Amino acid sequence: MAREHKPVAAAIGAVVAFILAVTAAACSAGTADSGAGNPAGGSGGDNSAGDSAPYLSFAPCCSWGTTWSYNPYNVNGLGIQNDFITLRLAIQNYPSLTDYTPQLADSWKVENNRLIVHIREGAKWQDGSSVTSKDVYDTAILNGTRGDGFWNDITDVEATDAQTVTFTLRKGQPVPLAENDILANILPYPSSVYGKLVTAQLEKDVPAYYRAFQQDPDKAGKLPAFKRMGEVFKNLAALKVDKLIGDGPFQLDNITTKEAKLSKWDGFWGADKIKIGGIDYLNGDTQTIYPQLFSNRIDFSNAYMPPPILKRWTGTPDAHTPLPLAFGFVLGFNNHKYPFNIKEVRQALAYVIPRKQMSDAAYGTLPGAGGTWKEVNTGISPTMEKLYLPQDKINQLNKYPVDPAEATQLLKSKGFTKKGDQWMMPNGKPFTMTFMVNSQTTDIVTSFHSAATALTAFGIKADVNATSGAQQDADQHNGDFDAGMYFIGGNDPLQMYDGMLGTGNNFSSSGSYAGKRGLGFGPKVDVPGLGKVEINTTLDRQARNVAPGPKLTELTWDYAQLVNEQVPYIWYATKVYQFPYSTKKFTNWPPVGKNGSSPLWDIIGANMNGGISLALQQGYIVPK
């Protein structure tokens, strides 16, 4: 899972977004029609395994649109390429920040502040040529024009021999974080296709820009190198690619709007362990997936199953559903706007808002439901709590159970009064509030209606504004809201805190919303253990620089206390990934433990393609 570095992405983001918008319509390698598919350059005809072994029917929801590109730098790039067709250097063994399974890289080490990555001997591209360090080097340079976060960790990159790439780390860069950004997030592409854009000038410009950026982002954005990088990315995103040439276990044979055929590629170094003939990758919405699941026409999916569908699925023969935990559903307050700028008011709301009821209303109460409520608001996921917050620490925090009497006491302590059934603010106006939500996220709409109903019954008239995702996002970043919806994900507790309280959502300092308040918390805040700090920039810095270890554990406890006491936001539920699969045609699926998951399913939850590819490479999922 990517560790997003917002300062780098924000600096290049406006340029990249404009370029992608311009090139999207004009640059697609395939425009689907309702008839024949588009050849992808690979041929499954010489695959003996593809001729005899059955294909796994794989149906994630809504994977590509009516237009696509074989160019991963294009806005219409095919995400199905990742991990099945094109491998990353290594797959992160989620939720660990330091443990990986080798893929294209078979080894790596750190010497003299340099990460030295060795490319697997014998790895081939699907055109028969060898994968070399030049492919990785060229990809790294080109990724710099896109603003990839690993460039915030390094000052240079070089191909030191045919199979070795060396990344020079910036001074003070924690090695585990650099490894995570580089190993788990670089997917090399063939230089035979993209290398022509890596000029001698670009090889100078990319490292020079990022070295300058690490010292002064504003000055770096005015450099000629930055402008030249933008021009290169424009050409890169517009590059027409006729063949999808990967290095992974599968090759793309054919694609339409409805499905893609991926055949097993015998040139892959671990092909002998893969027992299926290929993947029939279906593309449809959830309403088309459900009947195919029930009729065993689909072997595996990630489609969300609401309570009625889940109940039927659990009664279907050969049906199974691993349940790894995923990201958080978060209710954030406008901490700058009266009266939500008063801590005791936010605490009172926490005592009234029924988190369990919100989760049950949206996801039901059946085992395997798509969401589970969170009892203690630590600001991070249950998975991260197990790694970084001992239970005795969590037990010290306020659970904020539904308690109208406690809420009443807190409001009265700040001068609020109740007139009949309506709470009145000290300024004499009725206390009302509106929940902002993307109308397409129907589960969150349901949860917010549940919260609004409880608040109205308590005497705070509340309603829900279900609007477009674009409007919701803009209003929340601009600080024009009372309470809004957010998602928190990742595998680093500081990254989670930074996702809400850093400059991405709180007093943005760059990008499209530079100068906007967003969540409006602070920015000067007294953090337990740290004292008074500018929380948004402090968290940005810590998320980039604090590696796993005692310091990360210490800071996690500091911020857990802050979020629990100050309540700038409420993590009310955690998404539970549902991965329905059938054993009617295939057996030996990855095992599932008592908690509904396992190490492999945890990886699948964080990186679905990568996890399934890894399971197949390890000999799992075998035809009956």
Coordinates of C-alpha atoms in Angstrom, one line a residue, residues 12-437:
I12 CA 3.4 18.5 -9.2
G13 CA -0.2 17.6 -8.8
A14 CA -1.7 20.7 -10.5
V15 CA 0.5 20.2 -13.6
V16 CA -0.2 16.5 -13.8
A17 CA -3.9 16.9 -13.3
F18 CA -4.1 19.4 -16.2
I19 CA -2.0 17.3 -18.5
L20 CA -4.1 14.2 -17.8
A21 CA -7.3 16.0 -18.4
V22 CA -6.0 17.3 -21.8
T23 CA -4.6 13.9 -22.9
A24 CA -7.4 11.7 -21.6
A25 CA -9.8 11.9 -24.6
A26 CA -7.1 12.0 -27.2
C27 CA -4.9 9.2 -26.0
S28 CA -6.4 5.7 -25.6
A29 CA -4.9 2.5 -26.9
G30 CA -8.3 0.9 -27.0
T31 CA -11.8 2.2 -27.3
A32 CA -14.3 -0.5 -26.6
D33 CA -17.2 -1.5 -28.7
S34 CA -19.9 -4.0 -28.1
G35 CA -18.5 -6.6 -30.4
A36 CA -15.0 -7.9 -30.8
G37 CA -12.2 -7.2 -28.3
N38 CA -9.0 -5.4 -28.8
P39 CA -5.8 -7.4 -29.1
A40 CA -3.3 -6.5 -26.5
G41 CA -0.2 -7.8 -28.2
G42 CA 0.2 -11.0 -26.2
S43 CA -0.8 -14.3 -27.6
G44 CA -2.2 -17.1 -25.5
G45 CA -2.1 -19.6 -28.4
D46 CA 1.2 -21.1 -27.4
N47 CA 0.3 -21.5 -23.7
S48 CA -0.1 -25.2 -23.0
A49 CA -1.5 -24.4 -19.6
G50 CA -4.0 -21.9 -21.0
D51 CA -5.2 -24.6 -23.5
S52 CA -5.9 -27.2 -20.8
A53 CA -6.4 -25.6 -17.3
P54 CA -9.6 -23.7 -16.6
Y55 CA -9.6 -19.9 -16.1
L56 CA -10.4 -18.3 -12.8
S57 CA -13.5 -16.1 -13.2
F58 CA -12.5 -12.9 -11.3
A59 CA -15.1 -10.0 -10.9
P60 CA -14.1 -6.9 -9.0
C61 CA -16.5 -4.1 -9.4
C62 CA -16.1 -1.4 -12.1
S63 CA -12.4 -1.9 -13.1
W64 CA -12.3 0.1 -16.3
G65 CA -14.5 2.3 -18.4
T66 CA -15.4 2.5 -22.1
T67 CA -12.0 3.9 -23.0
W68 CA -8.7 2.6 -21.8
S69 CA -5.0 2.9 -22.5
Y70 CA -2.1 0.4 -22.3
N71 CA 0.0 3.3 -21.1
P72 CA 0.1 3.3 -17.3
Y73 CA 0.9 7.0 -17.2
N74 CA -2.3 7.9 -19.0
V75 CA -5.4 8.8 -17.0
N76 CA -7.1 5.8 -18.6
G77 CA -4.4 3.3 -17.8
L78 CA -5.5 -0.2 -17.0
G79 CA -5.2 -0.9 -13.3
I80 CA -5.7 -4.6 -14.0
Q81 CA -2.1 -4.5 -15.3
N82 CA -0.7 -4.2 -11.8
D83 CA 0.7 -7.4 -10.3
F84 CA -0.9 -9.8 -12.8
I85 CA 0.9 -8.5 -15.9
T86 CA 3.4 -6.1 -14.5
L87 CA 5.2 -6.8 -11.2
R88 CA 6.3 -4.4 -8.5
L89 CA 9.7 -4.8 -7.0
A90 CA 8.2 -6.5 -3.9
I91 CA 4.9 -7.0 -2.2
Q92 CA 4.4 -5.5 1.2
N93 CA 3.3 -8.1 3.8
Y94 CA 0.5 -5.9 5.2
P95 CA 0.2 -4.6 7.9
S96 CA 4.0 -4.7 8.4
L97 CA 6.0 -1.7 7.3
T98 CA 9.2 -3.7 7.1
D99 CA 8.4 -7.2 5.7
Y100 CA 8.1 -7.9 2.0
T101 CA 7.8 -10.8 -0.4
P102 CA 10.2 -10.4 -3.3
Q103 CA 8.8 -10.0 -6.8
L104 CA 10.9 -8.4 -9.6
A105 CA 13.6 -7.6 -7.0
D106 CA 15.0 -10.8 -5.4
S107 CA 17.2 -9.0 -2.9
W108 CA 18.1 -5.6 -1.5
K109 CA 20.4 -4.1 1.1
V110 CA 21.4 -0.7 2.5
E111 CA 25.0 0.4 2.5
N112 CA 26.4 3.9 3.1
N113 CA 22.9 5.5 3.0
R114 CA 22.1 3.8 -0.3
L115 CA 19.4 1.3 -1.0
I116 CA 20.8 -1.3 -3.4
V117 CA 18.2 -3.3 -5.3
H118 CA 19.1 -6.4 -7.2
I119 CA 16.8 -7.4 -10.1
R120 CA 15.9 -11.1 -10.4
E121 CA 18.1 -13.0 -12.8
G122 CA 16.2 -14.6 -15.6
A123 CA 13.2 -12.2 -15.4
K124 CA 11.9 -11.6 -18.9
W125 CA 9.5 -9.2 -20.6
Q126 CA 6.7 -10.8 -22.5
D127 CA 8.5 -9.9 -25.8
G128 CA 11.3 -12.2 -24.8
S129 CA 13.9 -9.6 -23.8
S130 CA 15.5 -9.6 -20.3
V131 CA 14.4 -7.3 -17.5
T132 CA 17.4 -5.2 -16.6
S133 CA 18.4 -2.3 -14.3
K134 CA 17.8 0.1 -17.2
D135 CA 14.1 -0.7 -17.1
V136 CA 13.9 0.1 -13.4
Y137 CA 16.1 3.2 -13.7
D138 CA 14.1 4.7 -16.6
T139 CA 10.8 4.0 -14.7
A140 CA 12.2 5.8 -11.6
I141 CA 13.1 8.8 -13.7
L142 CA 9.8 9.0 -15.5
N143 CA 7.9 8.5 -12.2
G144 CA 9.6 11.6 -11.0
T145 CA 7.8 13.6 -13.7
R146 CA 4.5 12.3 -12.2
G147 CA 5.4 13.3 -8.7
D148 CA 5.8 9.8 -7.1
G149 CA 6.4 10.1 -3.4
F150 CA 9.6 8.0 -3.3
W151 CA 11.5 10.9 -4.8
N152 CA 11.0 12.7 -1.5
D153 CA 13.2 10.0 0.1
I154 CA 16.1 10.1 -2.3
T155 CA 18.5 12.4 -4.0
D156 CA 19.6 10.3 -6.9
V157 CA 19.2 6.9 -8.7
E158 CA 21.6 5.0 -10.9
A159 CA 21.9 1.7 -12.7
T160 CA 25.2 0.4 -11.3
D161 CA 25.3 -2.8 -13.3
A162 CA 22.9 -4.8 -15.6
Q163 CA 20.9 -6.1 -12.6
T164 CA 21.4 -3.5 -9.9
V165 CA 19.8 -0.2 -9.2
T166 CA 21.1 2.1 -6.4
F167 CA 18.9 4.7 -4.7
T168 CA 20.8 7.3 -2.8
L169 CA 18.8 8.3 0.3
R170 CA 18.5 11.9 1.4
K171 CA 20.2 12.8 4.6
G172 CA 18.2 11.6 7.6
Q173 CA 15.8 9.5 5.6
P174 CA 14.5 6.5 7.7
V175 CA 15.4 3.4 5.7
P176 CA 12.2 1.4 6.4
L177 CA 10.1 4.2 5.0
A178 CA 12.3 4.5 1.9
E179 CA 12.1 0.7 1.4
N180 CA 8.3 0.9 1.6
D181 CA 8.1 3.7 -0.9
I182 CA 10.5 2.1 -3.4
L183 CA 10.1 -1.7 -3.1
A184 CA 6.3 -1.8 -2.7
N185 CA 5.4 1.0 -5.0
I186 CA 7.6 1.0 -8.1
L187 CA 6.3 -1.2 -10.9
P188 CA 9.0 -1.1 -13.6
Y189 CA 8.0 -0.7 -17.3
P190 CA 10.0 -1.7 -20.3
S191 CA 12.6 0.8 -21.5
S192 CA 11.9 -0.5 -25.1
V193 CA 8.6 1.3 -24.9
Y194 CA 9.1 4.3 -22.5
G195 CA 12.9 4.8 -22.4
K196 CA 13.0 7.1 -25.4
L197 CA 11.6 9.8 -23.2
V198 CA 14.5 9.5 -20.7
T199 CA 16.8 12.1 -22.2
A200 CA 20.1 13.3 -20.8
Q201 CA 18.4 16.5 -19.8
L202 CA 15.7 14.7 -17.9
E203 CA 18.2 12.6 -16.1
K204 CA 19.7 15.8 -14.7
D205 CA 16.4 17.6 -14.2
V206 CA 14.6 15.1 -12.0
P207 CA 17.2 14.6 -9.3
A208 CA 18.0 18.3 -9.4
Y209 CA 14.4 19.3 -8.9
Y210 CA 13.8 17.0 -6.0
R211 CA 17.0 18.0 -4.2
A212 CA 15.8 21.6 -4.5
F213 CA 12.3 20.6 -3.4
Q214 CA 13.6 19.0 -0.3
Q215 CA 15.2 22.3 0.7
D216 CA 12.5 24.8 -0.5
P217 CA 9.4 23.6 -2.3
D218 CA 8.3 27.1 -3.5
K219 CA 11.7 27.8 -5.1
A220 CA 11.8 24.4 -6.6
G221 CA 8.5 25.0 -8.4
K222 CA 10.0 28.0 -10.2
L223 CA 13.0 26.1 -11.6
P224 CA 13.3 25.6 -15.4
A225 CA 13.8 21.9 -14.5
F226 CA 10.3 21.7 -13.1
K227 CA 8.8 23.2 -16.3
R228 CA 10.7 20.8 -18.5
M229 CA 9.6 17.9 -16.3
G230 CA 6.0 18.9 -16.9
E231 CA 6.5 19.0 -20.6
V232 CA 8.0 15.5 -20.5
F233 CA 5.1 14.2 -18.5
K234 CA 2.7 15.7 -21.0
N235 CA 4.4 13.7 -23.8
L236 CA 4.6 10.6 -21.5
A237 CA 0.9 10.6 -20.7
A238 CA 0.0 11.1 -24.4
L239 CA 2.2 8.3 -25.6
K240 CA 0.2 5.7 -27.7
V241 CA 1.1 2.2 -26.6
D242 CA -0.1 -0.6 -28.9
K243 CA 1.2 -3.6 -26.9
L244 CA 0.9 -4.2 -23.2
I245 CA 4.3 -5.8 -22.4
G246 CA 4.6 -7.1 -18.9
D247 CA 6.9 -9.3 -16.9
G248 CA 4.4 -11.0 -14.7
P249 CA 2.6 -14.4 -14.6
F250 CA -0.2 -13.4 -17.0
Q251 CA -0.5 -11.6 -20.3
L252 CA -3.4 -9.7 -21.7
D253 CA -4.9 -11.4 -24.8
N254 CA -8.1 -9.6 -25.3
I255 CA -10.2 -6.8 -23.7
T256 CA -13.7 -5.4 -24.2
T257 CA -15.9 -3.2 -21.9
K258 CA -17.2 -6.4 -20.3
E259 CA -14.2 -8.6 -19.8
A260 CA -10.4 -9.0 -20.2
K261 CA -8.8 -12.4 -20.9
L262 CA -5.5 -12.9 -19.2
S263 CA -3.7 -16.1 -20.1
K264 CA -0.9 -17.7 -18.0
W265 CA 2.5 -16.8 -19.5
D266 CA 4.9 -19.7 -19.5
G267 CA 7.9 -17.3 -19.7
F268 CA 7.3 -16.2 -16.1
W269 CA 10.0 -17.6 -13.8
G270 CA 7.4 -19.1 -11.4
A271 CA 5.0 -20.4 -14.0
D272 CA 5.2 -24.0 -12.9
K273 CA 3.6 -23.1 -9.5
I274 CA 0.5 -21.5 -11.1
K275 CA -2.2 -24.1 -11.7
I276 CA -4.9 -22.1 -13.5
G277 CA -4.9 -21.5 -17.2
G278 CA -5.6 -17.8 -16.8
I279 CA -8.0 -15.2 -15.5
D280 CA -11.3 -14.2 -16.9
Y281 CA -11.3 -10.7 -15.5
L282 CA -15.0 -9.5 -15.7
N283 CA -16.0 -5.8 -15.6
G284 CA -19.4 -4.9 -14.4
D285 CA -21.2 -3.2 -11.5
T286 CA -22.3 -5.0 -8.4
Q287 CA -25.8 -5.6 -9.6
T288 CA -24.4 -7.8 -12.5
I289 CA -22.0 -9.5 -10.1
Y290 CA -24.5 -10.8 -7.5
P291 CA -26.5 -13.2 -9.8
Q292 CA -23.3 -14.6 -11.3
L293 CA -22.0 -15.3 -7.8
F294 CA -25.1 -17.1 -6.8
S295 CA -25.0 -19.2 -10.0
N296 CA -21.3 -20.0 -9.6
R297 CA -20.4 -18.3 -12.9
I298 CA -17.9 -16.1 -10.8
D299 CA -15.3 -17.7 -8.7
F300 CA -14.1 -14.7 -6.8
S301 CA -15.1 -11.0 -6.3
N302 CA -14.7 -8.1 -4.0
A303 CA -18.2 -6.8 -4.4
Y304 CA -19.8 -5.3 -1.3
M305 CA -22.7 -7.4 -0.2
P306 CA -25.4 -5.5 1.7
P307 CA -27.3 -7.5 4.4
P308 CA -29.9 -9.2 2.1
I309 CA -27.3 -10.3 -0.4
L310 CA -24.9 -11.4 2.3
K311 CA -27.7 -13.5 3.9
R312 CA -28.4 -15.2 0.7
W313 CA -24.7 -15.7 -0.1
T314 CA -24.0 -17.4 3.3
G315 CA -26.7 -20.0 2.4
T316 CA -25.2 -20.7 -1.1
P317 CA -23.4 -24.0 -1.5
D318 CA -19.6 -23.7 -1.7
A319 CA -19.7 -20.0 -0.6
H320 CA -16.9 -18.5 1.5
T321 CA -16.1 -15.0 2.6
P322 CA -12.8 -13.9 4.1
L323 CA -13.1 -10.6 6.0
P324 CA -9.9 -8.6 6.3
L325 CA -10.3 -5.2 7.9
A326 CA -9.8 -2.2 5.6
F327 CA -10.0 1.6 5.9
G328 CA -12.0 3.8 8.4
F329 CA -15.2 5.6 8.0
V330 CA -14.7 9.0 9.7
L331 CA -17.0 11.8 10.7
G332 CA -15.0 15.0 10.8
F333 CA -16.1 18.3 12.4
N334 CA -15.4 21.8 11.1
N335 CA -13.2 22.7 14.1
H336 CA -13.0 26.3 13.0
K337 CA -16.7 27.0 12.8
Y338 CA -18.8 28.0 15.8
P339 CA -19.9 26.1 17.8
F340 CA -17.8 23.1 16.6
N341 CA -14.7 25.1 17.6
I342 CA -15.5 24.4 21.2
K343 CA -14.0 21.2 22.5
E344 CA -16.8 20.5 24.9
V345 CA -19.4 20.7 22.1
R346 CA -17.5 18.1 20.1
Q347 CA -17.3 15.9 23.1
A348 CA -21.1 16.4 23.7
L349 CA -21.8 15.3 20.1
A350 CA -19.6 12.2 20.6
Y351 CA -21.9 11.3 23.6
V352 CA -25.0 11.6 21.4
I353 CA -23.9 10.2 18.0
P354 CA -24.7 6.5 18.1
R355 CA -21.7 4.9 16.4
K356 CA -22.9 1.3 16.7
Q357 CA -26.3 2.3 15.4
M358 CA -24.7 4.1 12.5
S359 CA -22.8 1.0 11.5
D360 CA -25.7 -1.4 12.0
A361 CA -28.0 0.8 9.9
A362 CA -25.6 0.7 7.0
Y363 CA -24.2 -2.8 7.2
G364 CA -26.5 -4.9 9.3
T365 CA -25.5 -7.2 12.1
L366 CA -24.9 -10.5 10.3
P367 CA -21.4 -12.0 10.6
G368 CA -19.4 -10.9 7.7
A369 CA -21.2 -7.5 7.4
G370 CA -19.3 -4.9 5.4
G371 CA -18.6 -2.6 8.3
T372 CA -18.0 -2.8 12.1
W373 CA -18.4 0.0 14.6
K374 CA -15.4 1.3 16.6
E375 CA -15.8 1.5 20.3
V376 CA -12.8 3.7 21.2
N377 CA -11.9 6.8 19.1
T378 CA -8.2 6.5 18.9
G379 CA -8.0 8.0 15.4
I380 CA -6.4 5.0 13.9
S381 CA -7.5 1.5 12.7
P382 CA -8.0 -1.6 14.9
T383 CA -5.1 -3.2 13.0
M384 CA -2.8 -0.3 13.9
E385 CA -4.0 -0.3 17.5
K386 CA -2.9 -4.0 17.8
L387 CA 0.6 -3.0 16.6
Y388 CA 1.2 0.3 18.3
L389 CA -1.3 0.8 21.2
P390 CA -1.3 -1.7 24.0
Q391 CA -4.7 -2.5 25.5
D392 CA -3.8 -0.9 28.8
K393 CA -3.3 2.4 27.0
I394 CA -6.6 2.1 25.1
N395 CA -8.3 1.3 28.4
Q396 CA -7.3 4.8 29.6
L397 CA -9.2 6.5 26.8
N398 CA -12.8 7.7 26.8
K399 CA -15.2 5.4 25.0
Y400 CA -17.9 8.1 24.7
P401 CA -20.8 5.7 25.2
V402 CA -24.2 7.1 24.2
D403 CA -25.0 9.2 27.2
P404 CA -27.5 12.2 26.8
A405 CA -27.0 13.2 30.4
E406 CA -23.2 13.6 29.9
A407 CA -23.8 15.5 26.7
T408 CA -26.3 17.8 28.5
Q409 CA -23.8 18.6 31.3
L410 CA -21.1 19.5 28.7
L411 CA -23.3 21.8 26.7
K412 CA -24.6 23.6 29.8
S413 CA -21.0 24.1 31.0
K414 CA -20.4 26.2 27.9
G415 CA -23.6 28.3 28.2
F416 CA -26.0 26.3 26.0
T417 CA -29.6 26.1 27.2
K418 CA -32.6 24.0 26.1
K419 CA -35.8 25.7 25.1
G420 CA -38.5 23.1 24.9
D421 CA -37.1 20.3 22.6
Q422 CA -34.4 22.6 21.0
W423 CA -30.9 23.3 22.2
M424 CA -30.0 27.0 22.0
M425 CA -26.5 28.4 21.6
P426 CA -25.2 31.1 23.9
N427 CA -25.7 33.6 21.1
G428 CA -29.5 32.9 21.3
K429 CA -29.7 31.0 18.0
P430 CA -30.9 27.4 17.7
F431 CA -28.1 24.8 17.6
T432 CA -28.5 23.0 14.3
M433 CA -26.1 21.1 12.0
T434 CA -25.8 19.5 8.6
F435 CA -23.9 16.4 7.6
M436 CA -22.1 16.7 4.3
V437 CA -21.9 13.4 2.3

